PDB file of C-alpha atoms in Angstrom:
ATOM      1  CA  MET A  10      16.337  -8.482 -20.725  1.00 56.00           C
ATOM      2  CA  THR A  11      17.367 -10.758 -17.514  1.00 63.00           C
ATOM      3  CA  GLY A  12      18.624  -8.388 -14.759  1.00 75.00           C
ATOM      4  CA  PRO A  13      18.378  -4.971 -14.069  1.00 89.00           C
ATOM      5  CA  THR A  14      21.001  -2.255 -15.887  1.00 93.00           C
ATOM      6  CA  ILE A  15      22.271   0.763 -15.273  1.00 95.00           C
ATOM      7  CA  GLN A  16      21.940   3.607 -17.265  1.00 95.00           C
ATOM      8  CA  ILE A  17      23.123   7.502 -16.381  1.00 96.00           C
ATOM      9  CA  VAL A  18      21.655  10.439 -18.231  1.00 96.00           C
ATOM     10  CA  GLN A  19      23.443  13.742 -18.505  1.00 94.00           C
ATOM     11  CA  SER A  20      21.245  17.055 -18.027  1.00 89.00           C
ATOM     12  CA  ASN A  21      22.036  20.650 -17.269  1.00 88.00           C
ATOM     13  CA  GLY A  22      25.356  19.398 -15.951  1.00 91.00           C
ATOM     14  CA  HIS A  23      23.842  16.682 -13.936  1.00 95.00           C
ATOM     15  CA  ARG A  24      24.331  13.239 -13.389  1.00 97.00           C
ATOM     16  CA  PHE A  25      21.415  11.027 -12.405  1.00 97.00           C
ATOM     17  CA  GLU A  26      22.060   7.327 -12.157  1.00 97.00           C
ATOM     18  CA  ILE A  27      18.911   4.969 -13.260  1.00 97.00           C
ATOM     19  CA  ILE A  28      18.371   1.381 -12.956  1.00 96.00           C
ATOM     20  CA  ARG A  29      16.432   0.085 -15.675  1.00 94.00           C
ATOM     21  CA  TRP A  30      14.371  -3.571 -14.936  1.00 91.00           C
ATOM     22  CA  SER A  31      13.460  -3.575 -18.541  1.00 84.00           C
ATOM     23  CA  SER A  32      15.118  -2.496 -22.228  1.00 82.00           C
ATOM     24  CA  ASP A  33      11.436  -1.238 -22.799  1.00 84.00           C
ATOM     25  CA  ILE A  34      10.977   2.541 -22.933  1.00 86.00           C
ATOM     26  CA  PRO A  35       9.869   3.432 -19.059  1.00 91.00           C
ATOM     27  CA  GLU A  36       6.459   4.135 -18.590  1.00 94.00           C
ATOM     28  CA  ALA A  37       7.083   4.667 -14.373  1.00 96.00           C
ATOM     29  CA  LEU A  38       9.452   6.211 -12.733  1.00 97.00           C
ATOM     30  CA  LEU A  39      10.435   4.818  -8.958  1.00 97.00           C
ATOM     31  CA  LEU A  40      11.735   7.703  -6.260  1.00 98.00           C
ATOM     32  CA  PRO A  41      13.756   6.179  -3.231  1.00 96.00           C
ATOM     33  CA  GLY A  42      12.626   7.512   0.105  1.00 92.00           C
ATOM     34  CA  ALA A  43      14.478  11.003   2.109  1.00 89.00           C
ATOM     35  CA  THR A  44      17.872   8.917   2.085  1.00 89.00           C
ATOM     36  CA  GLY A  45      17.806   7.862  -1.714  1.00 90.00           C
ATOM     37  CA  GLY A  46      19.532   4.464  -2.255  1.00 92.00           C
ATOM     38  CA  ILE A  47      17.410   3.057  -4.863  1.00 94.00           C
ATOM     39  CA  ARG A  48      19.000   0.244  -5.514  1.00 92.00           C
ATOM     40  CA  GLY A  49      16.655  -0.997  -1.716  1.00 90.00           C
ATOM     41  CA  TYR A  50      13.523  -1.299  -3.997  1.00 92.00           C
ATOM     42  CA  GLY A  51      14.890  -3.801  -6.667  1.00 91.00           C
ATOM     43  CA  ALA A  52      12.328  -6.406  -6.135  1.00 90.00           C
ATOM     44  CA  LEU A  53       9.608  -3.583  -5.930  1.00 92.00           C
ATOM     45  CA  GLY A  54      10.955  -3.079  -9.672  1.00 93.00           C
ATOM     46  CA  ALA A  55      11.163  -6.391 -10.531  1.00 92.00           C
ATOM     47  CA  GLU A  56       7.681  -7.039  -9.467  1.00 93.00           C
ATOM     48  CA  LEU A  57       6.161  -4.354 -11.084  1.00 94.00           C
ATOM     49  CA  GLN A  58       7.851  -5.437 -14.518  1.00 92.00           C
ATOM     50  CA  SER A  59       6.856  -8.574 -13.977  1.00 92.00           C
ATOM     51  CA  LEU A  60       3.135  -7.088 -14.308  1.00 92.00           C
ATOM     52  CA  GLY A  61       3.606  -5.877 -17.541  1.00 92.00           C
ATOM     53  CA  LEU A  62       4.681  -2.082 -16.149  1.00 93.00           C
ATOM     54  CA  GLY A  63       7.982  -0.910 -17.535  1.00 92.00           C
ATOM     55  CA  VAL A  64       9.561   1.026 -14.547  1.00 94.00           C
ATOM     56  CA  ALA A  65      12.693   2.201 -13.706  1.00 96.00           C
ATOM     57  CA  GLY A  66      14.218   3.905 -10.803  1.00 97.00           C
ATOM     58  CA  MET A  67      16.278   6.979 -10.147  1.00 97.00           C
ATOM     59  CA  ASN A  68      19.148   7.900  -7.304  1.00 97.00           C
ATOM     60  CA  PRO A  69      19.004  11.431  -6.400  1.00 97.00           C
ATOM     61  CA  ARG A  70      21.561  13.555  -6.542  1.00 96.00           C
ATOM     62  CA  GLY A  71      24.600  12.243  -4.510  1.00 94.00           C
ATOM     63  CA  CYS A  72      23.166   8.819  -4.057  1.00 96.00           C
ATOM     64  CA  GLY A  73      25.064   6.208  -5.756  1.00 95.00           C
ATOM     65  CA  GLY A  74      26.075   7.204  -9.218  1.00 95.00           C
ATOM     66  CA  SER A  75      23.867  10.131  -9.441  1.00 97.00           C
ATOM     67  CA  GLN A  76      26.227  13.635  -8.720  1.00 96.00           C
ATOM     68  CA  ALA A  77      24.650  17.445  -8.683  1.00 96.00           C
ATOM     69  CA  SER A  78      25.002  20.091  -6.421  1.00 95.00           C
ATOM     70  CA  LEU A  79      23.674  19.449  -2.943  1.00 96.00           C
ATOM     71  CA  GLU A  80      24.299  22.968  -1.153  1.00 95.00           C
ATOM     72  CA  ASN A  81      21.360  24.664  -0.136  1.00 94.00           C
ATOM     73  CA  VAL A  82      19.353  22.486  -2.977  1.00 95.00           C
ATOM     74  CA  THR A  83      15.703  23.039  -2.515  1.00 96.00           C
ATOM     75  CA  LEU A  84      12.545  20.381  -3.235  1.00 97.00           C
ATOM     76  CA  ARG A  85      11.713  22.292  -6.493  1.00 96.00           C
ATOM     77  CA  ASP A  86      15.480  21.546  -7.834  1.00 96.00           C
ATOM     78  CA  LEU A  87      15.167  17.770  -7.173  1.00 97.00           C
ATOM     79  CA  ALA A  88      11.448  18.199  -8.400  1.00 97.00           C
ATOM     80  CA  GLY A  89      13.970  19.428 -11.564  1.00 97.00           C
ATOM     81  CA  ASP A  90      15.995  16.567 -11.451  1.00 97.00           C
ATOM     82  CA  VAL A  91      12.800  13.926 -12.093  1.00 97.00           C
ATOM     83  CA  ILE A  92      11.687  16.473 -14.763  1.00 97.00           C
ATOM     84  CA  GLU A  93      15.563  16.025 -16.675  1.00 95.00           C
ATOM     85  CA  VAL A  94      15.045  12.447 -16.351  1.00 96.00           C
ATOM     86  CA  LEU A  95      11.579  11.971 -17.527  1.00 96.00           C
ATOM     87  CA  SER A  96      12.357  14.004 -20.338  1.00 94.00           C
ATOM     88  CA  VAL A  97      15.252  12.383 -21.312  1.00 94.00           C
ATOM     89  CA  LEU A  98      13.835   8.609 -20.693  1.00 93.00           C
ATOM     90  CA  CYS A  99      10.112   8.662 -21.626  1.00 92.00           C
ATOM     91  CA  ASP A 100       8.559   9.537 -25.292  1.00 87.00           C
ATOM     92  CA  ALA A 101       5.204   9.604 -23.659  1.00 91.00           C
ATOM     93  CA  PRO A 102       3.959  11.079 -19.934  1.00 94.00           C
ATOM     94  CA  ALA A 103       4.729   8.673 -17.461  1.00 96.00           C
ATOM     95  CA  LEU A 104       3.642   7.281 -13.809  1.00 96.00           C
ATOM     96  CA  LEU A 105       5.923   8.639 -10.899  1.00 97.00           C
ATOM     97  CA  ILE A 106       5.437   5.628  -7.686  1.00 97.00           C
ATOM     98  CA  GLY A 107       7.654   8.158  -4.440  1.00 96.00           C
ATOM     99  CA  HIS A 108       8.146   6.191  -1.551  1.00 95.00           C
ATOM    100  CA  ALA A 109       8.097   8.506   1.276  1.00 91.00           C
ATOM    101  CA  GLY A 110      10.126  11.621   0.868  1.00 92.00           C
ATOM    102  CA  GLY A 111       9.924  10.538  -2.736  1.00 95.00           C
ATOM    103  CA  ASN A 112       6.895  11.126  -3.011  1.00 92.00           C
ATOM    104  CA  ARG A 113       7.070  14.495  -2.112  1.00 94.00           C
ATOM    105  CA  VAL A 114       9.088  15.062  -4.791  1.00 97.00           C
ATOM    106  CA  ALA A 115       6.860  13.246  -6.941  1.00 96.00           C
ATOM    107  CA  ARG A 116       3.782  15.689  -5.746  1.00 95.00           C
ATOM    108  CA  MET A 117       6.061  18.608  -6.548  1.00 96.00           C
ATOM    109  CA  ALA A 118       7.163  17.778 -10.335  1.00 97.00           C
ATOM    110  CA  ALA A 119       3.471  17.395 -10.933  1.00 95.00           C
ATOM    111  CA  SER A 120       2.758  20.596  -9.508  1.00 94.00           C
ATOM    112  CA  MET A 121       5.338  22.203 -11.503  1.00 96.00           C
ATOM    113  CA  ARG A 122       4.914  19.617 -15.200  1.00 95.00           C
ATOM    114  CA  PRO A 123       2.034  17.973 -15.593  1.00 93.00           C
ATOM    115  CA  ASP A 124       2.320  17.567 -18.875  1.00 94.00           C
ATOM    116  CA  LEU A 125       4.867  15.041 -18.672  1.00 95.00           C
ATOM    117  CA  ILE A 126       2.775  12.865 -15.743  1.00 95.00           C
ATOM    118  CA  THR A 127      -0.398  11.189 -15.821  1.00 95.00           C
ATOM    119  CA  ALA A 128      -0.710   9.974 -12.273  1.00 95.00           C
ATOM    120  CA  VAL A 129       1.149   9.692  -9.333  1.00 95.00           C
ATOM    121  CA  VAL A 130       1.614   6.737  -6.302  1.00 95.00           C
ATOM    122  CA  LEU A 131       2.064   7.670  -3.120  1.00 93.00           C
ATOM    123  CA  LEU A 132       3.305   5.057  -0.975  1.00 93.00           C
ATOM    124  CA  ALA A 133       3.616   6.182   2.562  1.00 89.00           C
ATOM    125  CA  ALA A 134       2.586   9.325   2.004  1.00 86.00           C
ATOM    126  CA  GLY A 135       2.900  11.664   5.053  1.00 79.00           C
ATOM    127  CA  GLY A 136       3.617  15.435   5.506  1.00 74.00           C
ATOM    128  CA  MET A 137       0.123  16.439   6.928  1.00 76.00           C
ATOM    129  CA  VAL A 138      -0.695  14.321  10.730  1.00 84.00           C
ATOM    130  CA  PRO A 139       2.337  14.937  13.022  1.00 87.00           C
ATOM    131  CA  PRO A 140       4.554  11.189  13.108  1.00 89.00           C
ATOM    132  CA  ASP A 141       4.680   8.993  16.543  1.00 91.00           C
ATOM    133  CA  GLU A 142       7.536  10.560  18.180  1.00 95.00           C
ATOM    134  CA  GLU A 143       9.278   7.095  19.121  1.00 95.00           C
ATOM    135  CA  ALA A 144       9.191   6.229  15.523  1.00 93.00           C
ATOM    136  CA  GLN A 145      10.524   9.501  14.468  1.00 91.00           C
ATOM    137  CA  ALA A 146      13.186   9.475  16.998  1.00 93.00           C
ATOM    138  CA  ALA A 147      14.561   6.077  15.472  1.00 91.00           C
ATOM    139  CA  LEU A 148      14.088   7.529  11.714  1.00 87.00           C
ATOM    140  CA  SER A 149      16.360  11.015  12.768  1.00 86.00           C
ATOM    141  CA  GLN A 150      18.745   8.577  14.516  1.00 85.00           C
ATOM    142  CA  ILE A 151      19.125   5.729  11.178  1.00 81.00           C
ATOM    143  CA  MET A 152      19.117   9.354   8.771  1.00 78.00           C
ATOM    144  CA  SER A 153      21.833  10.662  10.628  1.00 76.00           C
ATOM    145  CA  GLY A 154      24.426   8.145   9.474  1.00 70.00           C
ATOM    146  CA  SER A 155      25.518   6.916  12.315  1.00 72.00           C
ATOM    147  CA  VAL A 156      23.597   3.718  13.287  1.00 75.00           C
ATOM    148  CA  GLU A 157      25.824   0.744  15.093  1.00 78.00           C
ATOM    149  CA  LYS A 158      25.048  -1.781  13.080  1.00 73.00           C
ATOM    150  CA  ALA A 159      23.653  -3.906  16.369  1.00 76.00           C
ATOM    151  CA  GLU A 160      20.961  -1.156  16.808  1.00 84.00           C
ATOM    152  CA  ARG A 161      19.688  -0.817  12.923  1.00 83.00           C
ATOM    153  CA  HIS A 162      17.768  -3.748  13.790  1.00 84.00           C
ATOM    154  CA  LYS A 163      15.894  -2.680  16.340  1.00 89.00           C
ATOM    155  CA  LEU A 164      15.973   1.406  15.396  1.00 90.00           C
ATOM    156  CA  TYR A 165      14.539   0.285  11.620  1.00 87.00           C
ATOM    157  CA  ARG A 166      11.926  -1.891  13.214  1.00 90.00           C
ATOM    158  CA  THR A 167      10.539   1.275  15.374  1.00 92.00           C
ATOM    159  CA  ALA A 168      10.352   3.784  12.626  1.00 90.00           C
ATOM    160  CA  LEU A 169       9.714   1.716   9.208  1.00 88.00           C
ATOM    161  CA  PHE A 170       8.691  -1.801   9.978  1.00 89.00           C
ATOM    162  CA  ALA A 171       5.201  -3.224  11.608  1.00 88.00           C
ATOM    163  CA  PRO A 172       5.926  -5.245  14.398  1.00 86.00           C
ATOM    164  CA  ASP A 173       5.391  -8.881  13.037  1.00 86.00           C
ATOM    165  CA  SER A 174       6.940  -8.233   9.506  1.00 86.00           C
ATOM    166  CA  LYS A 175       9.950  -9.682   8.722  1.00 85.00           C
ATOM    167  CA  ILE A 176      13.273  -7.789   7.703  1.00 83.00           C
ATOM    168  CA  PRO A 177      15.369  -8.561   4.875  1.00 76.00           C
ATOM    169  CA  ASP A 178      18.784  -8.629   5.152  1.00 74.00           C
ATOM    170  CA  GLU A 179      20.207  -7.066   2.309  1.00 71.00           C
ATOM    171  CA  TYR A 180      17.283  -4.183   3.516  1.00 75.00           C
ATOM    172  CA  PHE A 181      19.725  -2.993   5.957  1.00 76.00           C
ATOM    173  CA  GLU A 182      23.045  -3.112   3.264  1.00 76.00           C
ATOM    174  CA  VAL A 183      21.997  -1.030   0.566  1.00 85.00           C
ATOM    175  CA  PRO A 184      25.368   1.194  -0.669  1.00 87.00           C
ATOM    176  CA  ASP A 185      23.346   3.566  -2.280  1.00 92.00           C
ATOM    177  CA  ARG A 186      21.943   5.276   0.323  1.00 89.00           C
ATOM    178  CA  SER A 187      23.552   8.563   1.332  1.00 91.00           C
ATOM    179  CA  ALA A 188      22.867  10.846   4.802  1.00 88.00           C
ATOM    180  CA  GLU A 189      23.935  13.654   3.153  1.00 92.00           C
ATOM    181  CA  PHE A 190      21.576  13.590   0.690  1.00 94.00           C
ATOM    182  CA  GLY A 191      19.254  12.618   3.906  1.00 91.00           C
ATOM    183  CA  ARG A 192      20.545  16.049   5.127  1.00 91.00           C
ATOM    184  CA  ALA A 193      19.857  18.460   2.201  1.00 94.00           C
ATOM    185  CA  PHE A 194      16.604  16.655   1.912  1.00 94.00           C
ATOM    186  CA  SER A 195      15.349  17.247   5.176  1.00 91.00           C
ATOM    187  CA  ALA A 196      16.492  20.952   5.503  1.00 94.00           C
ATOM    188  CA  ALA A 197      14.720  21.504   1.558  1.00 95.00           C
ATOM    189  CA  LEU A 198      11.474  19.714   3.135  1.00 92.00           C
ATOM    190  CA  ALA A 199      12.078  22.142   6.071  1.00 91.00           C
ATOM    191  CA  ALA A 200      11.496  25.339   3.961  1.00 92.00           C
ATOM    192  CA  THR A 201       8.910  24.170   1.333  1.00 93.00           C
ATOM    193  CA  PRO A 202       5.721  25.270   2.113  1.00 91.00           C
ATOM    194  CA  VAL A 203       3.584  21.648   2.425  1.00 87.00           C
ATOM    195  CA  GLY A 204       0.706  23.712   0.031  1.00 87.00           C
ATOM    196  CA  ASP A 205       3.560  23.676  -2.965  1.00 91.00           C
ATOM    197  CA  TRP A 206       3.211  20.030  -2.739  1.00 92.00           C
ATOM    198  CA  TRP A 207       0.859  18.644  -1.305  1.00 87.00           C
ATOM    199  CA  ALA A 208      -2.403  18.196  -4.556  1.00 87.00           C
ATOM    200  CA  GLY A 209       0.419  17.285  -6.554  1.00 90.00           C
ATOM    201  CA  GLY A 210      -1.632  19.416  -9.434  1.00 88.00           C
ATOM    202  CA  SER A 211      -3.765  18.141 -11.154  1.00 86.00           C
ATOM    203  CA  CYS A 212      -2.785  14.544 -11.675  1.00 87.00           C
ATOM    204  CA  PRO A 213      -4.331  11.442 -10.464  1.00 91.00           C
ATOM    205  CA  ILE A 214      -3.278  10.475  -7.259  1.00 91.00           C
ATOM    206  CA  LEU A 215      -3.256   6.797  -5.639  1.00 91.00           C
ATOM    207  CA  ALA A 216      -2.302   6.733  -1.809  1.00 90.00           C
ATOM    208  CA  ILE A 217      -0.999   3.072   0.187  1.00 90.00           C
ATOM    209  CA  GLN A 218      -0.963   3.699   3.294  1.00 87.00           C
ATOM    210  CA  GLY A 219      -0.056   1.533   5.824  1.00 88.00           C
ATOM    211  CA  LEU A 220      -2.559   0.797   8.741  1.00 89.00           C
ATOM    212  CA  GLN A 221       0.338   0.224  11.071  1.00 91.00           C
ATOM    213  CA  ASP A 222       2.928   2.411   9.758  1.00 92.00           C
ATOM    214  CA  ARG A 223       3.863   5.504  12.660  1.00 91.00           C
ATOM    215  CA  ILE A 224       5.808   8.177  10.178  1.00 89.00           C
ATOM    216  CA  ALA A 225       3.270   8.328   7.949  1.00 88.00           C
ATOM    217  CA  PRO A 226      -0.080   7.707  10.149  1.00 87.00           C
ATOM    218  CA  PRO A 227      -3.080   6.377   8.210  1.00 83.00           C
ATOM    219  CA  PRO A 228      -5.450   9.473   8.820  1.00 80.00           C
ATOM    220  CA  THR A 229      -3.089  11.623   6.843  1.00 77.00           C
ATOM    221  CA  VAL A 230      -5.283  10.458   3.243  1.00 73.00           C
ATOM    222  CA  ILE A 231      -8.104  12.011   4.756  1.00 69.00           C
ATOM    223  CA  PHE A 232      -6.513  15.077   4.117  1.00 69.00           C
ATOM    224  CA  LEU A 233      -5.753  13.729   0.150  1.00 70.00           C
ATOM    225  CA  LYS A 234      -9.161  14.237  -1.025  1.00 59.00           C
ATOM    226  CA  PRO A 235     -10.785  17.883  -0.866  1.00 55.00           C
ATOM    227  CA  SER A 236      -6.809  19.244  -1.756  1.00 57.00           C
ATOM    228  CA  SER A 237      -6.886  16.790  -4.277  1.00 56.00           C
ATOM    229  CA  PRO A 238     -10.093  16.190  -6.006  1.00 53.00           C
ATOM    230  CA  THR A 239      -8.727  13.743  -8.162  1.00 54.00           C
ATOM    231  CA  ALA A 240      -7.211  11.663  -5.278  1.00 50.00           C
ATOM    232  CA  PHE A 241      -8.013   7.942  -4.710  1.00 46.00           C
ATOM    233  CA  ARG A 242      -7.340   5.711  -2.138  1.00 42.00           C
TER     234      ARG A 242
END
């Protein structure tokens, strides 16, 4: 297999777009952040595959080729989508890798069906320590979908990147991100008690936390250990 391929998983009247970096049965499923856009994770998926981990990525409902209602959607609904996809794609329990909002969905899925999940990797795990106000304001503007191209670099730098890091040009042009999904996700998250998803069930957890992350501040991981006895960082 020379490059990623697209697979469509249909289940319970839903349709989910999957990117696969290998023809092998996936051992890991990658979940994108709060506006979706799994195509923005191509470099990560390819790197994990090159290290020998069979990995696929999932677009949430309303993003790319994934289709399901966003009306009154709950965090449990989104986690249920992940469970549906795991049940179709994988013939054994799999690793979930969730970035930002995606790691909250991953932890909810692990709480609901620990039998399908070996462990959860959290990339930028926020939720317990408040984000920096300036960074949160920039992220809210990004998620609104009304950002002019000239403003993007500044807003992305403020919200999502360390001061000296290079922002790849392709990061600004991810075609399967969805502001509509972002709004639905934010509402679902606000309506769900943090305690319902925070611990990730009984699954082992690896938290990878950026030291300069202003949205998911590093002290967040301190709260993982007492609530998740199997967590490590």
